[in-house]
mmCIF file of C-alpha atoms in Angstrom:
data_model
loop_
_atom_site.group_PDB
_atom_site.id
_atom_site.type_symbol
_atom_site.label_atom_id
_atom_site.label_comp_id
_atom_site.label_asym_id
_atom_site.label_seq_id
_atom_site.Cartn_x
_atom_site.Cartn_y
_atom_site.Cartn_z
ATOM 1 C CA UNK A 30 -16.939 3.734 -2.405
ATOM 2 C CA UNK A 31 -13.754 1.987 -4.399
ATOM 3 C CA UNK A 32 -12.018 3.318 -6.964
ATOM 4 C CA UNK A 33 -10.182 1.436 -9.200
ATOM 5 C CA UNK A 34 -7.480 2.354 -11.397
ATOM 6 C CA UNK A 35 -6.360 -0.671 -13.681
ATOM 7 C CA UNK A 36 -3.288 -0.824 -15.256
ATOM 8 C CA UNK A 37 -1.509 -3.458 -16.338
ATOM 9 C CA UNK A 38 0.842 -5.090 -14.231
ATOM 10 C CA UNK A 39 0.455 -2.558 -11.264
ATOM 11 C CA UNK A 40 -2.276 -1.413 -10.427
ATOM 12 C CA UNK A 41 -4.019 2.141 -7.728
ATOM 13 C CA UNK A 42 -6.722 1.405 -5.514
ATOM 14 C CA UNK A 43 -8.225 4.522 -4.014
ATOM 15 C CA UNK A 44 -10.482 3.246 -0.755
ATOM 16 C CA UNK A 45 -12.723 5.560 1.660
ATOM 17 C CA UNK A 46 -10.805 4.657 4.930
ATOM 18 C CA UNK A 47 -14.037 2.737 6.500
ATOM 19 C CA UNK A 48 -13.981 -0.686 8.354
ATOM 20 C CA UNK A 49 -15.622 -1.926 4.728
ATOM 21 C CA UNK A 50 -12.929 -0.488 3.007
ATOM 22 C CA UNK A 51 -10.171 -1.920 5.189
ATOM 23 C CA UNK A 52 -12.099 -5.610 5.187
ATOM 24 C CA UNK A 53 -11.597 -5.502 0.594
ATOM 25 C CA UNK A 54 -8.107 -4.205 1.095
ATOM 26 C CA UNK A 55 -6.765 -6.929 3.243
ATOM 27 C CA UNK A 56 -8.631 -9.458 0.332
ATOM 28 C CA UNK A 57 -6.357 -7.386 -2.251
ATOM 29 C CA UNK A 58 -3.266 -7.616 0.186
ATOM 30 C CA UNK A 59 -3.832 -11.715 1.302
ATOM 31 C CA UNK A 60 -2.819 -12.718 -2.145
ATOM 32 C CA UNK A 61 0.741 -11.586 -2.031
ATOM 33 C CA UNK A 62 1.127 -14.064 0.506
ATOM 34 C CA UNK A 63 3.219 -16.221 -1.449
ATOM 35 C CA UNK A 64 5.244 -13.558 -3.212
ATOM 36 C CA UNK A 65 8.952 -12.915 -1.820
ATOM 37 C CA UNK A 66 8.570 -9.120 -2.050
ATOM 38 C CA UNK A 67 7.192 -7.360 1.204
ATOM 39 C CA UNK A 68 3.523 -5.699 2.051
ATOM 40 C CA UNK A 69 3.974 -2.028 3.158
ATOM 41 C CA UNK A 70 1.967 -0.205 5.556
ATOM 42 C CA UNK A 71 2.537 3.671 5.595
ATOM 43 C CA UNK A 72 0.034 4.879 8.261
ATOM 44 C CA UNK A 73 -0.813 7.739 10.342
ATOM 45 C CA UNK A 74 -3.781 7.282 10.955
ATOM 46 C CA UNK A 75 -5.147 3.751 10.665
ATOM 47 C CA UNK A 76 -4.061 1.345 13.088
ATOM 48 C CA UNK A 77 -3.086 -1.812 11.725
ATOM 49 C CA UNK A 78 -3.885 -4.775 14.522
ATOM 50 C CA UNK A 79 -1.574 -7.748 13.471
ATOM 51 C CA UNK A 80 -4.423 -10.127 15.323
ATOM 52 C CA UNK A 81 -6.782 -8.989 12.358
ATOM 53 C CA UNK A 82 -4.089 -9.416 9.738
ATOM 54 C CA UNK A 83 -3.224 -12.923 11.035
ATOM 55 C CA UNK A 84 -7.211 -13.486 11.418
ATOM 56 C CA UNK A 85 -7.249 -12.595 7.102
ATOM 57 C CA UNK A 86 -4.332 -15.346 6.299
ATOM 58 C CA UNK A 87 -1.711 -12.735 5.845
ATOM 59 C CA UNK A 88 1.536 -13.604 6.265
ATOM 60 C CA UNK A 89 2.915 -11.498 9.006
ATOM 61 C CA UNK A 90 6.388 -11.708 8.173
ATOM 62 C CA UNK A 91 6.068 -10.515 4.759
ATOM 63 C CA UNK A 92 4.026 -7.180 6.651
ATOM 64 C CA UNK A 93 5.859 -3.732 7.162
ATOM 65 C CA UNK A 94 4.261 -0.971 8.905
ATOM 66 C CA UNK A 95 6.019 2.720 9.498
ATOM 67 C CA UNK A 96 3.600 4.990 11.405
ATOM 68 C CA UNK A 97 3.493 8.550 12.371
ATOM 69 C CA UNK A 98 5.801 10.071 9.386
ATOM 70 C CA UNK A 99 5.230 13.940 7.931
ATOM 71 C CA UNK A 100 4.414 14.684 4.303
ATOM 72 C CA UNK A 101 7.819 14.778 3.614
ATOM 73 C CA UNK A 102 9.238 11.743 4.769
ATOM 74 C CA UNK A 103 6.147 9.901 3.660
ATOM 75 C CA UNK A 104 6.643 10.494 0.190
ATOM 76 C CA UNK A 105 10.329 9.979 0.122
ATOM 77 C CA UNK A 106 9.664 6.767 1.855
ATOM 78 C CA UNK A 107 6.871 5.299 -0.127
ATOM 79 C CA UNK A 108 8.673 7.039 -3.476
ATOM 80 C CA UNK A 109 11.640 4.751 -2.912
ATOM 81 C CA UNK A 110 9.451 1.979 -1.703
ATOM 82 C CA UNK A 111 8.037 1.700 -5.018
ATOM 83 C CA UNK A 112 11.189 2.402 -7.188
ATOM 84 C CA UNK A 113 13.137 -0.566 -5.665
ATOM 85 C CA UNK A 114 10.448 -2.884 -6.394
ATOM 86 C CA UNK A 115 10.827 -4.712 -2.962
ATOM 87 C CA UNK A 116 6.760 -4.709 -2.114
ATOM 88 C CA UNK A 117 4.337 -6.418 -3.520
ATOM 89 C CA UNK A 118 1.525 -4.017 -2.427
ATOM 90 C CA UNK A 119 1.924 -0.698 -0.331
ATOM 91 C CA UNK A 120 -0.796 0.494 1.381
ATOM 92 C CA UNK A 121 -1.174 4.498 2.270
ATOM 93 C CA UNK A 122 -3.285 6.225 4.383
ATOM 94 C CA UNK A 123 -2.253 10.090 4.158
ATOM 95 C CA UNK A 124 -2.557 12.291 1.516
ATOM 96 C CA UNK A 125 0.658 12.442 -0.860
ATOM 97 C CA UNK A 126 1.630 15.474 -2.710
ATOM 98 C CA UNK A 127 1.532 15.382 -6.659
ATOM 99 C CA UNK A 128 4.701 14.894 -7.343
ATOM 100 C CA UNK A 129 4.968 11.760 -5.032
ATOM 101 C CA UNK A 130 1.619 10.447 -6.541
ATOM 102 C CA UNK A 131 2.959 10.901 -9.836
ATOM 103 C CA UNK A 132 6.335 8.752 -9.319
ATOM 104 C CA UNK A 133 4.133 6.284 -7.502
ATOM 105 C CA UNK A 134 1.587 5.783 -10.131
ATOM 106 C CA UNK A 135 4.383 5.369 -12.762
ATOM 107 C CA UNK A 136 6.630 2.944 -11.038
ATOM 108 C CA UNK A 137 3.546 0.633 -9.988
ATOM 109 C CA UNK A 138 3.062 -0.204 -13.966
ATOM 110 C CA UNK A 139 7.105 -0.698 -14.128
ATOM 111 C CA UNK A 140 7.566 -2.755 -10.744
ATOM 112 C CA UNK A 141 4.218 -4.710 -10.599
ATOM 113 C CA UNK A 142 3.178 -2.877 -7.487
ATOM 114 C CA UNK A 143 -0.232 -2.603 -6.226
ATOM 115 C CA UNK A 144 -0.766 0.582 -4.538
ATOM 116 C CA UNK A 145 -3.434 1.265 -2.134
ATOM 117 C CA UNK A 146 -4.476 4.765 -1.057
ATOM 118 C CA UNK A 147 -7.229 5.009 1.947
ATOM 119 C CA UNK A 148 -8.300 8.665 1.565
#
């Protein structure tokens, strides 16, 4: 199941984290391929496998994956991730506290972000 939060400019995805799931996200993500502004991957548990990235079109040197962070350190990351405006799309596979997924669904609408949560 996809949820889809629209909002203009920026916009939430919230995906089931299944092999479907992953297939529509790298769709979403393929079309910042042109954009200067990066494509973050904040992961503990999905494994991203640069062979199926490449296989999608995506651009690996516009990809940035941090794996293996705590709560903590996730949300400050992906927090000022989103507040400096240097992604395109950020992709997140852990569950953020409230606060973070406050700041993050704000600053998507002011940065044109797309955020991606696999849940």
């Amino acid at each position: 199941m996809i949820y889809v939060n629209d909002i203009n400019n920026g916009t939430t995805f919230n995906y089931d984290n299944t092999s479907s799931n992953i297939n529509s996200i790298l769709k979403q993500v393929k079309k910042y391929n042109d954009e200067k502004r990066w494509i973050l991957f904040i992961t503990n548990d999905l494994k991203i496998n640069k062979k199926k990235l490449f296989e999608e079109g995506i651009n690996l040197d516009k990809v940035i994956v941090f794996n293996n962070f705590n709560e903590h350190d996730n949300d400050l990351i992906i927090c000022k991730a989103i507040k400096e405006g240097n992604c395109s799309s950020i992709i997140i596979d852990n569950i953020l506290t409230k606060e973070a997924d406050y700041v993050i669904n704000y600053y998507s609408m002011i940065k044109k972000t797309d955020v991606l949560k696999l849940h």
